[in-house]
PDB file of N, CA and C in Angstrom:
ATOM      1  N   UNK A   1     -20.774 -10.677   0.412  1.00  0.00           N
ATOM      2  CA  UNK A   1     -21.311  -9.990   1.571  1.00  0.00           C
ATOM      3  C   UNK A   1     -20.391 -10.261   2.762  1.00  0.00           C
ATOM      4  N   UNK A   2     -19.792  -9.286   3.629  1.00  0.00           N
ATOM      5  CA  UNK A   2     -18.686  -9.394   4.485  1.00  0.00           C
ATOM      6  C   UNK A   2     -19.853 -10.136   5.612  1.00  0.00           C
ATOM      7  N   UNK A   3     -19.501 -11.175   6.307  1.00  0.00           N
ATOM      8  CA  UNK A   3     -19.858 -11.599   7.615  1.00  0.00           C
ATOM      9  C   UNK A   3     -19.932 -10.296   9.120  1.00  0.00           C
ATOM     10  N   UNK A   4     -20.804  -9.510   8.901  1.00  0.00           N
ATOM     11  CA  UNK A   4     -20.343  -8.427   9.606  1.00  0.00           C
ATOM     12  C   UNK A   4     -21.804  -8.227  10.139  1.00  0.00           C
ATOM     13  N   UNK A   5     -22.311  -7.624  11.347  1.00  0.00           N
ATOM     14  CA  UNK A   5     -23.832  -7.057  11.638  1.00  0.00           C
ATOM     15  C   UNK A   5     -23.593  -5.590  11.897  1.00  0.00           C
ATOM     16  N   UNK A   6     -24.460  -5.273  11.402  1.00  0.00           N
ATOM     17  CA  UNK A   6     -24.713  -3.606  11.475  1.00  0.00           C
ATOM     18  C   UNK A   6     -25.044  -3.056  12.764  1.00  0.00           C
ATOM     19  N   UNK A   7     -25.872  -3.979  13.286  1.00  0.00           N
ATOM     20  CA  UNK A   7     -26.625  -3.508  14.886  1.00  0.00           C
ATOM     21  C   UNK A   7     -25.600  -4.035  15.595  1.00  0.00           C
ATOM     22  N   UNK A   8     -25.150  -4.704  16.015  1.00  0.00           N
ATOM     23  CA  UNK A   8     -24.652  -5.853  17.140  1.00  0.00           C
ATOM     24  C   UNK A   8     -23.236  -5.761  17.136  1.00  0.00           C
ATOM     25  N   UNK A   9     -22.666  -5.323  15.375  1.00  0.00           N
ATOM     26  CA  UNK A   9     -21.014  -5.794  15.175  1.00  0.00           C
ATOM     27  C   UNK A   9     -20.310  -7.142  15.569  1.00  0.00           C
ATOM     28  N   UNK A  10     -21.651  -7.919  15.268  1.00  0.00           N
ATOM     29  CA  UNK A  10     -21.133  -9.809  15.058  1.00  0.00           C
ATOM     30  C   UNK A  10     -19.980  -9.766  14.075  1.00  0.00           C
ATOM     31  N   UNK A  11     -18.713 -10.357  14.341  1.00  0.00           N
ATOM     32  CA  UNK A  11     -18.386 -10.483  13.178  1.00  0.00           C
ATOM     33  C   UNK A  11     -17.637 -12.379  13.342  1.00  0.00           C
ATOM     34  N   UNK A  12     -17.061 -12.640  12.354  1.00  0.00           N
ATOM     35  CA  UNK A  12     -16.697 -14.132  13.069  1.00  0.00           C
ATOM     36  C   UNK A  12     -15.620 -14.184  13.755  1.00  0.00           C
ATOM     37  N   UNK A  13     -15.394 -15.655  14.540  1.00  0.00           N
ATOM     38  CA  UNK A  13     -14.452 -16.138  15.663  1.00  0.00           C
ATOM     39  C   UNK A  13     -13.743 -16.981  14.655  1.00  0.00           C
ATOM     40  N   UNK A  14     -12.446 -16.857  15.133  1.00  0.00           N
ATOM     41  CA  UNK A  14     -11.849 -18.111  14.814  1.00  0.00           C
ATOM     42  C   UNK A  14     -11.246 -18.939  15.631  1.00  0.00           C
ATOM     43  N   UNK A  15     -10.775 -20.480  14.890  1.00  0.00           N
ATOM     44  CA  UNK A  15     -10.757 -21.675  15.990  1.00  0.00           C
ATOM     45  C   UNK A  15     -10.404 -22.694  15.182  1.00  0.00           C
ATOM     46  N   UNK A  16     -10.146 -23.648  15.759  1.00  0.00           N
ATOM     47  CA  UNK A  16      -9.591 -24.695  15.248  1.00  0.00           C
ATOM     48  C   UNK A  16     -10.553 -26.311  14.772  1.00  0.00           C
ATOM     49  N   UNK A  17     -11.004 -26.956  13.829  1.00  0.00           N
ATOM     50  CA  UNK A  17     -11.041 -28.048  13.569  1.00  0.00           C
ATOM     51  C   UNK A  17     -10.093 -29.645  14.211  1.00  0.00           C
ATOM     52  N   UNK A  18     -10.900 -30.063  14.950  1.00  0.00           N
ATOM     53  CA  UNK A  18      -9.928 -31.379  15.728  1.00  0.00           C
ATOM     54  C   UNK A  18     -10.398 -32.198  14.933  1.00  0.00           C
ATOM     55  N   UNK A  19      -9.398 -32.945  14.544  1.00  0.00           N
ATOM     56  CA  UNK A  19      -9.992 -34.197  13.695  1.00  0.00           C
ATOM     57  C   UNK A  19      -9.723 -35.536  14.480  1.00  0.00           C
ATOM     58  N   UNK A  20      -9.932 -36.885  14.283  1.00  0.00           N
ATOM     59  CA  UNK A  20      -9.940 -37.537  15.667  1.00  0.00           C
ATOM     60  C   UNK A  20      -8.636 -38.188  15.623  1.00  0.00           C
ATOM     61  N   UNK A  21      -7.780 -37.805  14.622  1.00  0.00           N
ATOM     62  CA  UNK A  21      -6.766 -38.062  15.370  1.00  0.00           C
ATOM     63  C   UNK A  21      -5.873 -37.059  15.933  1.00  0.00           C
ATOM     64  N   UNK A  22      -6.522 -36.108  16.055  1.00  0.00           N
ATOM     65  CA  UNK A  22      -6.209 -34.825  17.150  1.00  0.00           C
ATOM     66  C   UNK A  22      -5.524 -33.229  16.611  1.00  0.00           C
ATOM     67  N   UNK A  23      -5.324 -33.757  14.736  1.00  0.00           N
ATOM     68  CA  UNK A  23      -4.819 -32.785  13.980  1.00  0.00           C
ATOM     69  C   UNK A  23      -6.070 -31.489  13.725  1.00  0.00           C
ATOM     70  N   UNK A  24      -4.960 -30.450  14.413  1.00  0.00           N
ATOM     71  CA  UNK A  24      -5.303 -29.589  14.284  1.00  0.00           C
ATOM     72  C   UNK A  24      -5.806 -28.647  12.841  1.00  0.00           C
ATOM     73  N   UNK A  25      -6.639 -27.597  12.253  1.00  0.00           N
ATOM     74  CA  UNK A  25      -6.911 -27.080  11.362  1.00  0.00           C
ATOM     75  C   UNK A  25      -7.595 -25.902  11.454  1.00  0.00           C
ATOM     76  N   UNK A  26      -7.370 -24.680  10.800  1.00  0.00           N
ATOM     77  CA  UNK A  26      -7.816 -23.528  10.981  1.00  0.00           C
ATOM     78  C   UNK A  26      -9.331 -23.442  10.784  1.00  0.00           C
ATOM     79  N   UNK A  27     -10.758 -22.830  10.819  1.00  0.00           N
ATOM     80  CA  UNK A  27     -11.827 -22.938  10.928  1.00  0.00           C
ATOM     81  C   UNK A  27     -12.223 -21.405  11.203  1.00  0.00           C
ATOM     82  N   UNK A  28     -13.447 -21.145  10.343  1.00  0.00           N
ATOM     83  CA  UNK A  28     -14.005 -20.165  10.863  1.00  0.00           C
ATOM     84  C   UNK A  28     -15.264 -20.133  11.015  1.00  0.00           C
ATOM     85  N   UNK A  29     -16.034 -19.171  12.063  1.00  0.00           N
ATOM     86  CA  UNK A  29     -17.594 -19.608  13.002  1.00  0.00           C
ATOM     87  C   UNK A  29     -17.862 -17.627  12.237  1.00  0.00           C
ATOM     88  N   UNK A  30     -18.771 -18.577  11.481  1.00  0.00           N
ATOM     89  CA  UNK A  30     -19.147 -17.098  11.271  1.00  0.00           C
ATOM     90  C   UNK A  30     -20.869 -16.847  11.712  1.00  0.00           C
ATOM     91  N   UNK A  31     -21.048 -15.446  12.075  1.00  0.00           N
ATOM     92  CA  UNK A  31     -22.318 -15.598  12.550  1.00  0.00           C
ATOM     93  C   UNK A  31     -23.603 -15.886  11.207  1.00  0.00           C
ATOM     94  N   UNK A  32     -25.100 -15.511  11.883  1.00  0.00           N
ATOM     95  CA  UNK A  32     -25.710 -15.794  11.105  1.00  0.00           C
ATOM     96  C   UNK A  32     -26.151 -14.639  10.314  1.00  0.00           C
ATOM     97  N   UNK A  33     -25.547 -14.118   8.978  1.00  0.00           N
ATOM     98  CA  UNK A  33     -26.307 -13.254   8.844  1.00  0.00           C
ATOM     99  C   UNK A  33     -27.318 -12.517   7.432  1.00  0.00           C
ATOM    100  N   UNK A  34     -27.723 -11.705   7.909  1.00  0.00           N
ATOM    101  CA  UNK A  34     -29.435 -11.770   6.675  1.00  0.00           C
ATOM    102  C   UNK A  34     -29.162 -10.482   6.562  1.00  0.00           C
ATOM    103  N   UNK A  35     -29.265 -10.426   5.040  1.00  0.00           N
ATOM    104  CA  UNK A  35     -30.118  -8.731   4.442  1.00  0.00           C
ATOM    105  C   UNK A  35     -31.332  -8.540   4.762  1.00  0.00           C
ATOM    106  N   UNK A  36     -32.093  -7.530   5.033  1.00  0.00           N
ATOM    107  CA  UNK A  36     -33.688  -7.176   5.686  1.00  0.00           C
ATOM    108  C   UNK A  36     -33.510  -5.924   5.187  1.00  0.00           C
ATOM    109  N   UNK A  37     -35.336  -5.748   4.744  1.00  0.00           N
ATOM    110  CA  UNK A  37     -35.483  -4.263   4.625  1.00  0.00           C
ATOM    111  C   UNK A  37     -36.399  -3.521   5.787  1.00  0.00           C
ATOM    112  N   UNK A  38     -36.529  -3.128   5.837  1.00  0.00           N
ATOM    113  CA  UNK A  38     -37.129  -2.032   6.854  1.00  0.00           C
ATOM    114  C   UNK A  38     -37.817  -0.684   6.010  1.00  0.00           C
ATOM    115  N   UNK A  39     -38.833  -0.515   6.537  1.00  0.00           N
ATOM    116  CA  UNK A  39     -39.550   0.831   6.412  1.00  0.00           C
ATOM    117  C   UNK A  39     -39.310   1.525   7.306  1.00  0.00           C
ATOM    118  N   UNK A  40     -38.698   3.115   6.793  1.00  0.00           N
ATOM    119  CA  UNK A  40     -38.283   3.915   8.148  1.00  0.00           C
ATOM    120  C   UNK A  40     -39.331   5.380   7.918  1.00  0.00           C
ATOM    121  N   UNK A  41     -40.122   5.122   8.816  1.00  0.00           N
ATOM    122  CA  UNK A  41     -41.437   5.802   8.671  1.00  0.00           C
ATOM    123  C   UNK A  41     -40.799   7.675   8.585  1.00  0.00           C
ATOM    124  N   UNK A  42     -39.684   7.133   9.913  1.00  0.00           N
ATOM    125  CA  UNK A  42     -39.360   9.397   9.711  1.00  0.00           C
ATOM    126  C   UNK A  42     -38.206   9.701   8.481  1.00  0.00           C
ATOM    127  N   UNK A  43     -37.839   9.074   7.781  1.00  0.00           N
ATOM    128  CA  UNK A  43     -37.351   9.394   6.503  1.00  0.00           C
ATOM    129  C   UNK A  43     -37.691   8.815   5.310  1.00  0.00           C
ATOM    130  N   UNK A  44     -39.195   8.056   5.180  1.00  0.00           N
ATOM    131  CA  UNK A  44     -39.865   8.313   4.332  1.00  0.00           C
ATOM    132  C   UNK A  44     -39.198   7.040   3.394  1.00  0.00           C
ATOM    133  N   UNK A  45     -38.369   6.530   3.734  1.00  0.00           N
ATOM    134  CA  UNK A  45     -37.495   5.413   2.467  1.00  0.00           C
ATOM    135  C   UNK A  45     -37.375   3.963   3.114  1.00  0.00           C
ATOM    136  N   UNK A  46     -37.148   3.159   2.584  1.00  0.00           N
ATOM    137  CA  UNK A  46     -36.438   1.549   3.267  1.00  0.00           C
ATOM    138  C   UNK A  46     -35.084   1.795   3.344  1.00  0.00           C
ATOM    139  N   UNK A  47     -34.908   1.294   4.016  1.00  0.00           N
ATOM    140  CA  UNK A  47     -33.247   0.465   4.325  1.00  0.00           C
ATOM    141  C   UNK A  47     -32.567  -0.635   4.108  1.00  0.00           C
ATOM    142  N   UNK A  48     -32.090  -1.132   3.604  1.00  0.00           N
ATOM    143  CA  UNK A  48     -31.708  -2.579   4.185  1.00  0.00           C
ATOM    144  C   UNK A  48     -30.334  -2.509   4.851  1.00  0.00           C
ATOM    145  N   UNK A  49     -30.835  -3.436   5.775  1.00  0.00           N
ATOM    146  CA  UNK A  49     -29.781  -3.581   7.128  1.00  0.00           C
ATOM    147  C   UNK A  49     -29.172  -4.987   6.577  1.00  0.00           C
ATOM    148  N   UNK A  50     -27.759  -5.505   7.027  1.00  0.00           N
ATOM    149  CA  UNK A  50     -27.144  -6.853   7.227  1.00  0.00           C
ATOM    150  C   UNK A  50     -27.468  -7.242   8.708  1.00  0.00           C
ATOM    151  N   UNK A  51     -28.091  -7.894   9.199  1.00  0.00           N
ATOM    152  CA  UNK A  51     -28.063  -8.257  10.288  1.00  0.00           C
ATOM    153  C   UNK A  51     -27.708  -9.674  11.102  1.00  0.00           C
ATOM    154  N   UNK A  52     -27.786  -9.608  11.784  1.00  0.00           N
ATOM    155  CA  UNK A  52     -27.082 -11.332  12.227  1.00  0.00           C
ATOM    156  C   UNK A  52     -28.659 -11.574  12.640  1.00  0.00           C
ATOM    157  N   UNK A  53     -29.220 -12.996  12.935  1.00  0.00           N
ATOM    158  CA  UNK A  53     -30.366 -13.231  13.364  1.00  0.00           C
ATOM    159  C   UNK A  53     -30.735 -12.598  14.892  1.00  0.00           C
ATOM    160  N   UNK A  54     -30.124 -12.851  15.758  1.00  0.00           N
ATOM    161  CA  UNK A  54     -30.001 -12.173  17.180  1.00  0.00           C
ATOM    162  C   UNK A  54     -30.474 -10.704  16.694  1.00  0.00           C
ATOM    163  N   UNK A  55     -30.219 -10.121  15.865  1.00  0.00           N
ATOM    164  CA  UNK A  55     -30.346  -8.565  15.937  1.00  0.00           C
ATOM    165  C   UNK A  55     -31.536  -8.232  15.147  1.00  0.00           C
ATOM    166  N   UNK A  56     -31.720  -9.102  14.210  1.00  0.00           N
ATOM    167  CA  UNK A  56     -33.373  -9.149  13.796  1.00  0.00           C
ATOM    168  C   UNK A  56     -34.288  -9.075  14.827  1.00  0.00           C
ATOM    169  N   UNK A  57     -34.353 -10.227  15.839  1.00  0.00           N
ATOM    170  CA  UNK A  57     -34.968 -10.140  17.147  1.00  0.00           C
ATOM    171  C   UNK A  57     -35.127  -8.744  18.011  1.00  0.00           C
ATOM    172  N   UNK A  58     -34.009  -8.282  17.770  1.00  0.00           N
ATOM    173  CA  UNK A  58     -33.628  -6.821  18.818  1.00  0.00           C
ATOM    174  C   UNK A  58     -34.242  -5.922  18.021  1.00  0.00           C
ATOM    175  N   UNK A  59     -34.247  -5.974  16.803  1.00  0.00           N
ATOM    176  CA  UNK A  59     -35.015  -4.319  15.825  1.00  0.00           C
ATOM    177  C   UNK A  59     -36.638  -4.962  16.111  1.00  0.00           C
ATOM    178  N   UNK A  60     -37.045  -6.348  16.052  1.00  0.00           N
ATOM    179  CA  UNK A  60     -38.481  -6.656  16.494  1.00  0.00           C
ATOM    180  C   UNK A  60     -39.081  -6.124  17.872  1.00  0.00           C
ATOM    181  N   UNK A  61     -37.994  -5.935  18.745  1.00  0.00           N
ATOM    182  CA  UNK A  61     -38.113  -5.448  20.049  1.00  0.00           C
ATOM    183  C   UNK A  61     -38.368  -3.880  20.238  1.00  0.00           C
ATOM    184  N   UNK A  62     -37.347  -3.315  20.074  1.00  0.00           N
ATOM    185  CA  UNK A  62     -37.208  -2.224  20.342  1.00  0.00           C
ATOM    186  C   UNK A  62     -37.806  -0.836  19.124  1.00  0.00           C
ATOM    187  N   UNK A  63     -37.906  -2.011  18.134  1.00  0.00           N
ATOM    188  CA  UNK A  63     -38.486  -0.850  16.833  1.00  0.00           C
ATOM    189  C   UNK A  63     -36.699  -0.330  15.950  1.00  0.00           C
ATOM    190  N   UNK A  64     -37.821  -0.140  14.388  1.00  0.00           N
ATOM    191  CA  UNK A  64     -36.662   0.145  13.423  1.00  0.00           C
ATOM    192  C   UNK A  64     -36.001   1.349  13.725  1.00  0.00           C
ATOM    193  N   UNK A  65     -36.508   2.522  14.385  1.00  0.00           N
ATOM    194  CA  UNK A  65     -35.683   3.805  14.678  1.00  0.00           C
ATOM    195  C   UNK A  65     -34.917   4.195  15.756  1.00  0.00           C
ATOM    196  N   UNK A  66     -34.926   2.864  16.926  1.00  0.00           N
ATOM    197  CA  UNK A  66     -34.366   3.067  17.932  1.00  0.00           C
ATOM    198  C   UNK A  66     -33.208   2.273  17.167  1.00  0.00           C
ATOM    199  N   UNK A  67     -33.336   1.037  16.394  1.00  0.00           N
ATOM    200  CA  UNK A  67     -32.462   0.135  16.018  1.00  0.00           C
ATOM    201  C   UNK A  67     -31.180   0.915  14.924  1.00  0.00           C
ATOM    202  N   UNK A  68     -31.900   1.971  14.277  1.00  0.00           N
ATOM    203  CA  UNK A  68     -31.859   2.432  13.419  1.00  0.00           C
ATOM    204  C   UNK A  68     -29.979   3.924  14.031  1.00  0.00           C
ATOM    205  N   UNK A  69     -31.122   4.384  15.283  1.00  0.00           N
ATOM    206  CA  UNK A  69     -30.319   5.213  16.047  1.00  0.00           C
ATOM    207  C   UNK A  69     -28.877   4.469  16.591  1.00  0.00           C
ATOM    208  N   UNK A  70     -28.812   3.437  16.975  1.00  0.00           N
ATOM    209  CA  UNK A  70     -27.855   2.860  17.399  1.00  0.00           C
ATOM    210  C   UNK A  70     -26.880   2.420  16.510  1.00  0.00           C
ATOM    211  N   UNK A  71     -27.450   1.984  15.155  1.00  0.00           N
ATOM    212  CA  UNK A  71     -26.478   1.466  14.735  1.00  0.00           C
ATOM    213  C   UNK A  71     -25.468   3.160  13.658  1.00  0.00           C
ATOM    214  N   UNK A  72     -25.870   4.045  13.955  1.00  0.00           N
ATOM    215  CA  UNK A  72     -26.140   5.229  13.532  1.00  0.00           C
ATOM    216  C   UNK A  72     -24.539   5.834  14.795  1.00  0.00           C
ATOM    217  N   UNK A  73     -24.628   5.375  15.576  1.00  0.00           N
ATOM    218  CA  UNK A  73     -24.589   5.701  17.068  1.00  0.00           C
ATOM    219  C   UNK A  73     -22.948   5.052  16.903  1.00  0.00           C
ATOM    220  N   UNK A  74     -22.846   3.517  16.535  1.00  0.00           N
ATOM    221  CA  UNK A  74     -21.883   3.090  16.447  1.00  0.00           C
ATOM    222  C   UNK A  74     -20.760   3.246  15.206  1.00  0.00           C
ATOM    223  N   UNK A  75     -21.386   4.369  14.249  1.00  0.00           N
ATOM    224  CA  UNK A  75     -20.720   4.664  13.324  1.00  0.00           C
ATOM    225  C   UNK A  75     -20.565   4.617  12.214  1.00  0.00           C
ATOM    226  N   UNK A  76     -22.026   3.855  12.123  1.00  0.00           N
ATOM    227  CA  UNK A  76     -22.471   2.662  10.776  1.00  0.00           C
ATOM    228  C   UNK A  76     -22.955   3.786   9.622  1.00  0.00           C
ATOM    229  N   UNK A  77     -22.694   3.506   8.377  1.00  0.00           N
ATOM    230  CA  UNK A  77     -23.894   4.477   7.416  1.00  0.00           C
ATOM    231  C   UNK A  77     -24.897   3.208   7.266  1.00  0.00           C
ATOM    232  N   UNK A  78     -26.734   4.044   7.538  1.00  0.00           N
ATOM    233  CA  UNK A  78     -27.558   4.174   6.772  1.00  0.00           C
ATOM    234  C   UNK A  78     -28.326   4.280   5.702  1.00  0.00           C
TER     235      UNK A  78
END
């Protein structure tokens, strides 16, 4: 599963590991992220979305078809 969010477009940072004696090492911060399904009441089917946790929160907010529209919006398939 690519580290990627569907709603948000989290994807990871990269950065370095200090170790204490100051050696440097490559590292990657990847976000948090979850498969979810969703019921999408005006097309009758589920979905499942990848989402990062932050964006779980935001489809709880705003609802699955606004969430749905946006990520729709940014170019994503459905």
């Amino acid at each position: 599963m690519s580290a990627h969010c569907q709603l948000t477009g989290a994807k990871p940072g990269f950065g370095n590991n200090i170790s204490h004696s100051h050696r440097r090492t490559s590292r990657r911060f990847d976000p948090n992220i979850q498969r979810k399904r969703y019921w999408l009441p005006s097309e009758g089917r589920h979905v499942r979305l990848t989402l990062s946790a932050r964006a779980i929160k935001t489809v709880d907010a705003i609802g699955i078809e606004a969430a749905v529209a946006r990520s729709r919006a940014r170019g994503g398939k459905v």
